[in-house]
C-alpha cells in the first residue's frame, strides 16, 4: 500500500505502508487527563492549509490551536500492522483479550510507584477494549526476577492505580497460567473487569519464547493485543510466541502510535530532518548513527561519545571518556557523513570538571583543549548556541541521548537547553520525537514532556527501530488486509457524501474527559 496521511485541515505524520485518506473536522478545545504526549501536524498544500502542532490526550485524542484560534482534531494514521482500532464491537464483545502491556514501573523500597507513566499509557487500549464489551487479561513483566517468583517483583502495586485510572475494580491473579487464571477468567463479565496476570518473567520459559509456555499463556484468550512497545524488540513468549495461538493478533493504541512516529515520520520526514544523538558511548549508537546518515540532513552529537571523535581527530581530551577501540569507527562515520552530504556537528566547547562529581570544579574550555586530569561532562555555551542555530530551520527532529551528565545540575545546561529549543520548535510546527532512554528522562526532568511531539516509551526498542531492525513483537502481528482503511475507524460503517468524501465514526475520539457530541470524520481519498 502507498503511504497514507490523514487531516482535519492539518496533516498527520506519515506512516509506513498505508494508503492516504484525509480527514477534516473542526473540534472544541479540551483538556487532557493524560498529559505528556504531543503529535505534530503539517499542512496539506493541495488544500491551502497551514502548519500547526497538536497535543495528544490519552495517547489518542488531539487538540490543535490554529492562528485564528480555531481548534481541530486529528486522528493519527497507523502503520501496516492491524490495530485494535480495526476491531469493531462485534469483534470484541464477549471475547477474552490477552493484552501484553509494559507495566514495568519504578518502585521505591516500600513498593510505592514513583512514576506511573507506563500505566497511564496503557489505559486507552484497555478502555477501548472494555467499552466494546471485551473481557481483558492484562499481562506484563516487572523488573528482572532471577529464579522464579519474588515478592518485590509481583505486579500487586500496579492494581490500585489501574483501578483508579479505569474507574473500576481491577482484579489480580497470583499466576499468569494455570487453573486459577482459568477460573478467574471464566468469572469475568463483559466489559466490566480487567484481570491482571502475574509477572510473566517468573517463568524462565518467557524469555526463551518456549512454545508450550506461550500456548498456556494464550489458553484462556481469543484475541491478542500487543501494547508493550518497550519489549517489542524481544522475541518472548508473551510478545511473539502467543501470536501463533491467537488470531487476530493486533497492535494496541500505544504501540500503533510508536510505529507512526518512530517508523512513519522518520521514513518520510518533513525536511530539514535533524538527528540529535547523545549518550556516553559511540559503540551503543553505531547502528543508529549509520541508519540516520541515510535519512537526515544534519546530525548533532553530544554526550560522552564526542570525546572519541575528538581523539580520532587528534585533539586533547584530558581524562574524558574515550573508546580507544572505536577511533577508526569515528573517522569512518565522519567520512561517511561528508560523502553523503550530511552535516556532522560536534560541540566547539565543553564544560570541563576536575572530577566526576556534582560538586566538582568546572570551567568552559574549547574542544580539544581539555587539561590533563580534567574531563568533559557537558557541552559548552557556544556549542549550545551553534546547535540551536543548526536546529532553527528543522521540520523533523529525533533526539536520542543527553548532551551531558544532566543528573548533576552543573552539567545539565546543555541537555536542558536542547530540550527548551525543541519545545520552542514544536510550538512552531516542527515534529519533535524523543527516542527513548535517558533523553526521555531529561525532558521529563525539564518539565517539557508535554511540549514534544512524541515521547517514546521504549529504550532498546526505540534504538532498534531507528536502526531499521525488525522488531519481533511487531513482525508477529497480523498485517492490515488489502483494501482495509488505515484511518482508525475501527471498521465503522462509512457513509458516502455527495462531494466524494466519506463520513465515519471515529472510536479513537471517545476516550477523553469531555467527549464531543459527534465523532464524525470526513475522509477524502487522494
mmCIF file of C-alpha atoms in Angstrom, residues 72-349:
data_model
loop_
_atom_site.group_PDB
_atom_site.id
_atom_site.type_symbol
_atom_site.label_atom_id
_atom_site.label_comp_id
_atom_site.label_asym_id
_atom_site.label_seq_id
_atom_site.Cartn_x
_atom_site.Cartn_y
_atom_site.Cartn_z
ATOM 1 C CA UNK A 72 -9.034 20.967 15.234
ATOM 2 C CA UNK A 73 -8.848 17.240 15.938
ATOM 3 C CA UNK A 74 -6.530 14.867 14.112
ATOM 4 C CA UNK A 75 -6.554 11.085 14.141
ATOM 5 C CA UNK A 76 -3.097 9.616 13.691
ATOM 6 C CA UNK A 77 -2.710 7.010 10.993
ATOM 7 C CA UNK A 78 -1.164 3.685 11.734
ATOM 8 C CA UNK A 79 1.440 1.531 10.122
ATOM 9 C CA UNK A 80 0.745 -1.555 8.038
ATOM 10 C CA UNK A 81 0.026 -3.785 11.033
ATOM 11 C CA UNK A 82 -3.545 -4.387 12.089
ATOM 12 C CA UNK A 83 -4.577 -2.330 15.109
ATOM 13 C CA UNK A 84 -7.039 -2.875 17.918
ATOM 14 C CA UNK A 85 -8.889 0.121 16.491
ATOM 15 C CA UNK A 86 -9.668 -2.009 13.422
ATOM 16 C CA UNK A 87 -11.756 -4.325 15.600
ATOM 17 C CA UNK A 88 -15.444 -3.464 15.932
ATOM 18 C CA UNK A 89 -17.676 -4.107 18.894
ATOM 19 C CA UNK A 90 -18.973 -7.184 17.092
ATOM 20 C CA UNK A 91 -15.389 -8.470 17.040
ATOM 21 C CA UNK A 92 -14.759 -7.795 20.721
ATOM 22 C CA UNK A 93 -17.954 -8.181 22.728
ATOM 23 C CA UNK A 94 -17.773 -11.262 24.924
ATOM 24 C CA UNK A 95 -14.296 -12.162 23.707
ATOM 25 C CA UNK A 96 -11.353 -12.678 26.058
ATOM 26 C CA UNK A 97 -8.473 -10.448 25.001
ATOM 27 C CA UNK A 98 -4.926 -11.058 26.209
ATOM 28 C CA UNK A 99 -3.151 -7.693 26.375
ATOM 29 C CA UNK A 100 0.628 -7.538 26.730
ATOM 30 C CA UNK A 101 1.379 -4.134 28.226
ATOM 31 C CA UNK A 102 4.541 -2.635 29.668
ATOM 32 C CA UNK A 103 3.756 -2.128 33.370
ATOM 33 C CA UNK A 104 7.421 -2.238 34.364
ATOM 34 C CA UNK A 105 7.112 0.843 36.556
ATOM 35 C CA UNK A 106 9.761 2.068 39.017
ATOM 36 C CA UNK A 107 9.061 1.304 42.669
ATOM 37 C CA UNK A 108 10.615 2.646 45.859
ATOM 38 C CA UNK A 109 11.718 0.475 48.793
ATOM 39 C CA UNK A 110 8.180 0.484 50.141
ATOM 40 C CA UNK A 111 6.761 -0.774 46.824
ATOM 41 C CA UNK A 112 5.216 2.597 46.010
ATOM 42 C CA UNK A 113 5.073 3.581 42.332
ATOM 43 C CA UNK A 114 7.363 6.558 41.702
ATOM 44 C CA UNK A 115 6.359 7.087 38.051
ATOM 45 C CA UNK A 116 3.062 5.792 36.661
ATOM 46 C CA UNK A 117 3.650 6.900 33.049
ATOM 47 C CA UNK A 118 3.604 3.363 31.673
ATOM 48 C CA UNK A 119 0.378 2.531 33.483
ATOM 49 C CA UNK A 120 -1.313 5.664 32.148
ATOM 50 C CA UNK A 121 -0.040 4.864 28.653
ATOM 51 C CA UNK A 122 -1.850 1.511 28.762
ATOM 52 C CA UNK A 123 -5.249 2.987 29.669
ATOM 53 C CA UNK A 124 -6.545 3.986 26.186
ATOM 54 C CA UNK A 125 -6.239 0.438 24.848
ATOM 55 C CA UNK A 126 -7.803 -1.076 27.977
ATOM 56 C CA UNK A 127 -10.719 1.370 27.846
ATOM 57 C CA UNK A 128 -11.252 0.748 24.158
ATOM 58 C CA UNK A 129 -11.486 -2.977 24.796
ATOM 59 C CA UNK A 130 -13.733 -2.840 27.866
ATOM 60 C CA UNK A 131 -16.000 -0.188 26.356
ATOM 61 C CA UNK A 132 -16.543 -2.566 23.456
ATOM 62 C CA UNK A 133 -17.518 -5.431 25.727
ATOM 63 C CA UNK A 134 -14.285 -7.406 25.837
ATOM 64 C CA UNK A 135 -13.047 -9.328 28.848
ATOM 65 C CA UNK A 136 -9.417 -8.361 29.378
ATOM 66 C CA UNK A 137 -6.461 -10.356 30.664
ATOM 67 C CA UNK A 138 -3.585 -7.960 31.228
ATOM 68 C CA UNK A 139 -0.046 -9.266 31.460
ATOM 69 C CA UNK A 140 3.388 -7.691 31.822
ATOM 70 C CA UNK A 141 6.822 -8.121 33.333
ATOM 71 C CA UNK A 142 8.229 -6.144 36.247
ATOM 72 C CA UNK A 143 11.926 -5.951 36.996
ATOM 73 C CA UNK A 144 14.302 -8.832 36.424
ATOM 74 C CA UNK A 145 13.443 -11.795 38.631
ATOM 75 C CA UNK A 146 16.278 -14.309 38.516
ATOM 76 C CA UNK A 147 14.789 -17.581 39.667
ATOM 77 C CA UNK A 148 11.040 -17.814 39.931
ATOM 78 C CA UNK A 149 8.588 -15.675 41.910
ATOM 79 C CA UNK A 150 9.927 -12.883 44.119
ATOM 80 C CA UNK A 151 7.549 -10.718 46.122
ATOM 81 C CA UNK A 152 9.358 -7.491 45.190
ATOM 82 C CA UNK A 153 8.638 -8.188 41.521
ATOM 83 C CA UNK A 154 4.946 -9.008 41.826
ATOM 84 C CA UNK A 155 2.513 -6.796 39.928
ATOM 85 C CA UNK A 156 0.454 -6.082 43.067
ATOM 86 C CA UNK A 157 1.448 -2.369 43.248
ATOM 87 C CA UNK A 158 0.004 -1.584 39.804
ATOM 88 C CA UNK A 159 -3.504 -2.885 40.581
ATOM 89 C CA UNK A 160 -4.761 0.037 42.744
ATOM 90 C CA UNK A 161 -3.508 2.593 40.210
ATOM 91 C CA UNK A 162 -5.113 0.706 37.332
ATOM 92 C CA UNK A 163 -8.393 0.577 39.256
ATOM 93 C CA UNK A 164 -8.222 4.317 39.862
ATOM 94 C CA UNK A 165 -7.476 5.208 36.244
ATOM 95 C CA UNK A 166 -10.047 2.821 34.784
ATOM 96 C CA UNK A 167 -12.712 3.700 37.341
ATOM 97 C CA UNK A 168 -13.440 0.068 38.069
ATOM 98 C CA UNK A 169 -12.346 -2.712 40.383
ATOM 99 C CA UNK A 170 -9.361 -4.448 38.796
ATOM 100 C CA UNK A 171 -8.674 -7.994 39.951
ATOM 101 C CA UNK A 172 -5.368 -9.848 40.017
ATOM 102 C CA UNK A 173 -4.371 -13.485 39.666
ATOM 103 C CA UNK A 174 -1.385 -14.921 41.512
ATOM 104 C CA UNK A 175 -0.097 -16.594 38.361
ATOM 105 C CA UNK A 176 -0.159 -15.980 34.636
ATOM 106 C CA UNK A 177 -1.050 -19.555 33.630
ATOM 107 C CA UNK A 178 -2.900 -22.459 35.187
ATOM 108 C CA UNK A 179 -6.224 -23.334 36.779
ATOM 109 C CA UNK A 180 -6.522 -20.201 38.947
ATOM 110 C CA UNK A 181 -6.236 -17.977 35.868
ATOM 111 C CA UNK A 182 -8.794 -20.144 34.035
ATOM 112 C CA UNK A 183 -11.357 -19.885 36.822
ATOM 113 C CA UNK A 184 -10.928 -16.132 37.264
ATOM 114 C CA UNK A 185 -11.209 -15.637 33.501
ATOM 115 C CA UNK A 186 -14.472 -17.569 33.353
ATOM 116 C CA UNK A 187 -15.868 -15.318 36.093
ATOM 117 C CA UNK A 188 -15.153 -12.121 34.172
ATOM 118 C CA UNK A 189 -18.139 -10.123 32.912
ATOM 119 C CA UNK A 190 -18.207 -8.462 29.526
ATOM 120 C CA UNK A 191 -16.532 -5.066 29.575
ATOM 121 C CA UNK A 192 -16.578 -4.680 33.339
ATOM 122 C CA UNK A 193 -13.339 -6.093 34.685
ATOM 123 C CA UNK A 194 -9.653 -6.245 33.861
ATOM 124 C CA UNK A 195 -7.785 -9.207 35.306
ATOM 125 C CA UNK A 196 -4.071 -8.633 35.887
ATOM 126 C CA UNK A 197 -1.987 -11.749 35.452
ATOM 127 C CA UNK A 198 1.208 -12.177 37.448
ATOM 128 C CA UNK A 199 4.701 -11.287 36.194
ATOM 129 C CA UNK A 200 5.413 -13.420 33.129
ATOM 130 C CA UNK A 201 9.137 -13.386 33.862
ATOM 131 C CA UNK A 202 8.596 -15.529 36.934
ATOM 132 C CA UNK A 203 8.885 -18.290 34.321
ATOM 133 C CA UNK A 204 12.217 -18.721 32.534
ATOM 134 C CA UNK A 205 10.248 -20.023 29.570
ATOM 135 C CA UNK A 206 9.042 -16.452 28.922
ATOM 136 C CA UNK A 207 12.379 -15.059 27.769
ATOM 137 C CA UNK A 208 13.199 -18.324 25.984
ATOM 138 C CA UNK A 209 9.985 -17.949 23.955
ATOM 139 C CA UNK A 210 9.055 -21.502 24.839
ATOM 140 C CA UNK A 211 6.125 -22.633 22.629
ATOM 141 C CA UNK A 212 4.436 -24.668 25.368
ATOM 142 C CA UNK A 213 4.550 -21.741 27.776
ATOM 143 C CA UNK A 214 3.197 -19.414 25.080
ATOM 144 C CA UNK A 215 0.364 -21.893 24.475
ATOM 145 C CA UNK A 216 -0.504 -21.850 28.178
ATOM 146 C CA UNK A 217 -0.487 -18.020 28.217
ATOM 147 C CA UNK A 218 -2.867 -17.989 25.260
ATOM 148 C CA UNK A 219 -5.095 -20.811 26.531
ATOM 149 C CA UNK A 220 -7.791 -18.622 28.087
ATOM 150 C CA UNK A 221 -7.949 -15.919 25.385
ATOM 151 C CA UNK A 222 -9.485 -15.420 21.941
ATOM 152 C CA UNK A 223 -7.563 -12.331 20.766
ATOM 153 C CA UNK A 224 -4.082 -10.930 21.412
ATOM 154 C CA UNK A 225 -3.185 -7.231 21.649
ATOM 155 C CA UNK A 226 0.457 -6.174 21.986
ATOM 156 C CA UNK A 227 0.702 -2.716 23.534
ATOM 157 C CA UNK A 228 4.195 -3.128 25.016
ATOM 158 C CA UNK A 229 6.484 -1.211 22.680
ATOM 159 C CA UNK A 230 9.274 -1.295 25.269
ATOM 160 C CA UNK A 231 9.592 -5.073 24.842
ATOM 161 C CA UNK A 232 8.652 -5.315 21.159
ATOM 162 C CA UNK A 233 12.320 -5.865 20.254
ATOM 163 C CA UNK A 234 12.309 -9.103 22.249
ATOM 164 C CA UNK A 235 11.015 -12.393 20.865
ATOM 165 C CA UNK A 236 9.483 -13.557 24.130
ATOM 166 C CA UNK A 237 6.548 -15.861 24.736
ATOM 167 C CA UNK A 238 4.220 -13.028 25.755
ATOM 168 C CA UNK A 239 5.207 -10.747 22.847
ATOM 169 C CA UNK A 240 5.846 -13.099 19.927
ATOM 170 C CA UNK A 241 5.074 -16.680 20.942
ATOM 171 C CA UNK A 242 1.390 -16.174 21.776
ATOM 172 C CA UNK A 243 0.651 -14.874 18.268
ATOM 173 C CA UNK A 244 0.979 -18.441 16.988
ATOM 174 C CA UNK A 245 -2.016 -19.450 19.103
ATOM 175 C CA UNK A 246 -4.299 -16.399 18.968
ATOM 176 C CA UNK A 247 -5.956 -14.751 15.995
ATOM 177 C CA UNK A 248 -6.338 -11.933 15.451
ATOM 178 C CA UNK A 249 -3.102 -10.630 16.984
ATOM 179 C CA UNK A 250 -3.021 -6.850 16.697
ATOM 180 C CA UNK A 251 -1.233 -3.705 17.849
ATOM 181 C CA UNK A 252 -2.561 -1.683 20.768
ATOM 182 C CA UNK A 253 -3.063 2.071 20.523
ATOM 183 C CA UNK A 254 0.249 2.888 22.211
ATOM 184 C CA UNK A 255 2.240 0.515 20.011
ATOM 185 C CA UNK A 256 0.433 1.940 16.975
ATOM 186 C CA UNK A 257 1.447 5.478 17.947
ATOM 187 C CA UNK A 258 5.090 4.486 18.421
ATOM 188 C CA UNK A 259 5.170 2.974 14.943
ATOM 189 C CA UNK A 260 3.513 6.044 13.440
ATOM 190 C CA UNK A 261 6.271 8.281 14.748
ATOM 191 C CA UNK A 262 9.466 6.282 15.025
ATOM 192 C CA UNK A 263 8.852 4.361 11.820
ATOM 193 C CA UNK A 264 6.485 6.507 9.781
ATOM 194 C CA UNK A 265 7.641 10.059 10.451
ATOM 195 C CA UNK A 266 11.317 9.105 10.248
ATOM 196 C CA UNK A 267 10.935 7.208 6.974
ATOM 197 C CA UNK A 268 9.168 10.104 5.268
ATOM 198 C CA UNK A 269 10.198 13.211 7.240
ATOM 199 C CA UNK A 270 9.463 16.861 6.707
ATOM 200 C CA UNK A 271 12.814 18.442 5.888
ATOM 201 C CA UNK A 272 15.238 19.626 7.042
ATOM 202 C CA UNK A 273 15.469 16.457 9.139
ATOM 203 C CA UNK A 274 17.905 16.717 12.066
ATOM 204 C CA UNK A 275 19.014 13.964 14.435
ATOM 205 C CA UNK A 276 20.499 14.721 17.861
ATOM 206 C CA UNK A 277 22.488 11.774 19.185
ATOM 207 C CA UNK A 278 23.985 11.797 22.672
ATOM 208 C CA UNK A 279 24.985 9.415 25.397
ATOM 209 C CA UNK A 280 28.228 8.185 26.856
ATOM 210 C CA UNK A 281 29.463 5.712 24.261
ATOM 211 C CA UNK A 282 29.547 5.785 20.476
ATOM 212 C CA UNK A 283 29.550 1.979 20.465
ATOM 213 C CA UNK A 284 25.954 1.935 21.752
ATOM 214 C CA UNK A 285 24.766 4.245 18.971
ATOM 215 C CA UNK A 286 26.701 2.903 15.949
ATOM 216 C CA UNK A 287 23.643 1.407 14.292
ATOM 217 C CA UNK A 288 21.525 4.483 14.956
ATOM 218 C CA UNK A 289 24.107 6.889 13.518
ATOM 219 C CA UNK A 290 24.716 4.716 10.460
ATOM 220 C CA UNK A 291 20.992 4.415 9.817
ATOM 221 C CA UNK A 292 20.337 8.132 10.320
ATOM 222 C CA UNK A 293 23.148 9.019 7.907
ATOM 223 C CA UNK A 294 20.902 7.574 5.196
ATOM 224 C CA UNK A 295 17.932 9.755 6.156
ATOM 225 C CA UNK A 296 18.949 13.010 7.843
ATOM 226 C CA UNK A 297 20.217 16.370 6.629
ATOM 227 C CA UNK A 298 22.165 17.064 9.849
ATOM 228 C CA UNK A 299 23.419 15.014 12.778
ATOM 229 C CA UNK A 300 24.272 16.773 16.041
ATOM 230 C CA UNK A 301 26.438 14.863 18.518
ATOM 231 C CA UNK A 302 26.718 15.377 22.265
ATOM 232 C CA UNK A 303 27.405 13.456 25.440
ATOM 233 C CA UNK A 304 30.456 11.412 26.294
ATOM 234 C CA UNK A 305 30.733 9.939 22.802
ATOM 235 C CA UNK A 306 32.092 13.211 21.414
ATOM 236 C CA UNK A 307 35.478 12.643 23.024
ATOM 237 C CA UNK A 308 36.062 9.541 20.937
ATOM 238 C CA UNK A 309 35.517 11.699 17.854
ATOM 239 C CA UNK A 310 37.816 14.401 19.249
ATOM 240 C CA UNK A 311 40.611 11.926 19.919
ATOM 241 C CA UNK A 312 40.146 10.436 16.461
ATOM 242 C CA UNK A 313 40.819 13.953 15.145
ATOM 243 C CA UNK A 314 43.989 14.141 17.244
ATOM 244 C CA UNK A 315 42.566 16.602 19.781
ATOM 245 C CA UNK A 316 43.302 16.682 23.508
ATOM 246 C CA UNK A 317 40.558 15.124 25.633
ATOM 247 C CA UNK A 318 42.166 15.067 29.099
ATOM 248 C CA UNK A 319 40.688 12.250 31.177
ATOM 249 C CA UNK A 320 37.338 12.312 29.376
ATOM 250 C CA UNK A 321 35.612 9.078 28.479
ATOM 251 C CA UNK A 322 37.083 7.642 25.259
ATOM 252 C CA UNK A 323 36.575 4.332 23.476
ATOM 253 C CA UNK A 324 40.032 3.798 22.042
ATOM 254 C CA UNK A 325 38.912 0.771 20.039
ATOM 255 C CA UNK A 326 36.341 2.937 18.230
ATOM 256 C CA UNK A 327 38.661 5.673 16.920
ATOM 257 C CA UNK A 328 38.718 4.262 13.397
ATOM 258 C CA UNK A 329 34.944 3.915 13.505
ATOM 259 C CA UNK A 330 34.593 7.572 14.475
ATOM 260 C CA UNK A 331 36.715 8.564 11.491
ATOM 261 C CA UNK A 332 34.651 6.387 9.157
ATOM 262 C CA UNK A 333 31.380 7.867 10.408
ATOM 263 C CA UNK A 334 32.614 11.422 9.778
ATOM 264 C CA UNK A 335 33.841 10.428 6.337
ATOM 265 C CA UNK A 336 30.508 8.752 5.558
ATOM 266 C CA UNK A 337 28.620 11.887 6.595
ATOM 267 C CA UNK A 338 30.792 14.019 4.332
ATOM 268 C CA UNK A 339 30.329 11.688 1.353
ATOM 269 C CA UNK A 340 26.553 11.673 1.826
ATOM 270 C CA UNK A 341 26.313 15.432 2.247
ATOM 271 C CA UNK A 342 25.092 15.162 5.849
ATOM 272 C CA UNK A 343 26.218 17.993 8.125
ATOM 273 C CA UNK A 344 28.005 16.345 11.065
ATOM 274 C CA UNK A 345 28.061 18.766 14.011
ATOM 275 C CA UNK A 346 30.210 18.344 17.119
ATOM 276 C CA UNK A 347 30.469 20.752 20.077
ATOM 277 C CA UNK A 348 33.044 23.522 19.833
ATOM 278 C CA UNK A 349 33.407 23.910 23.599
#
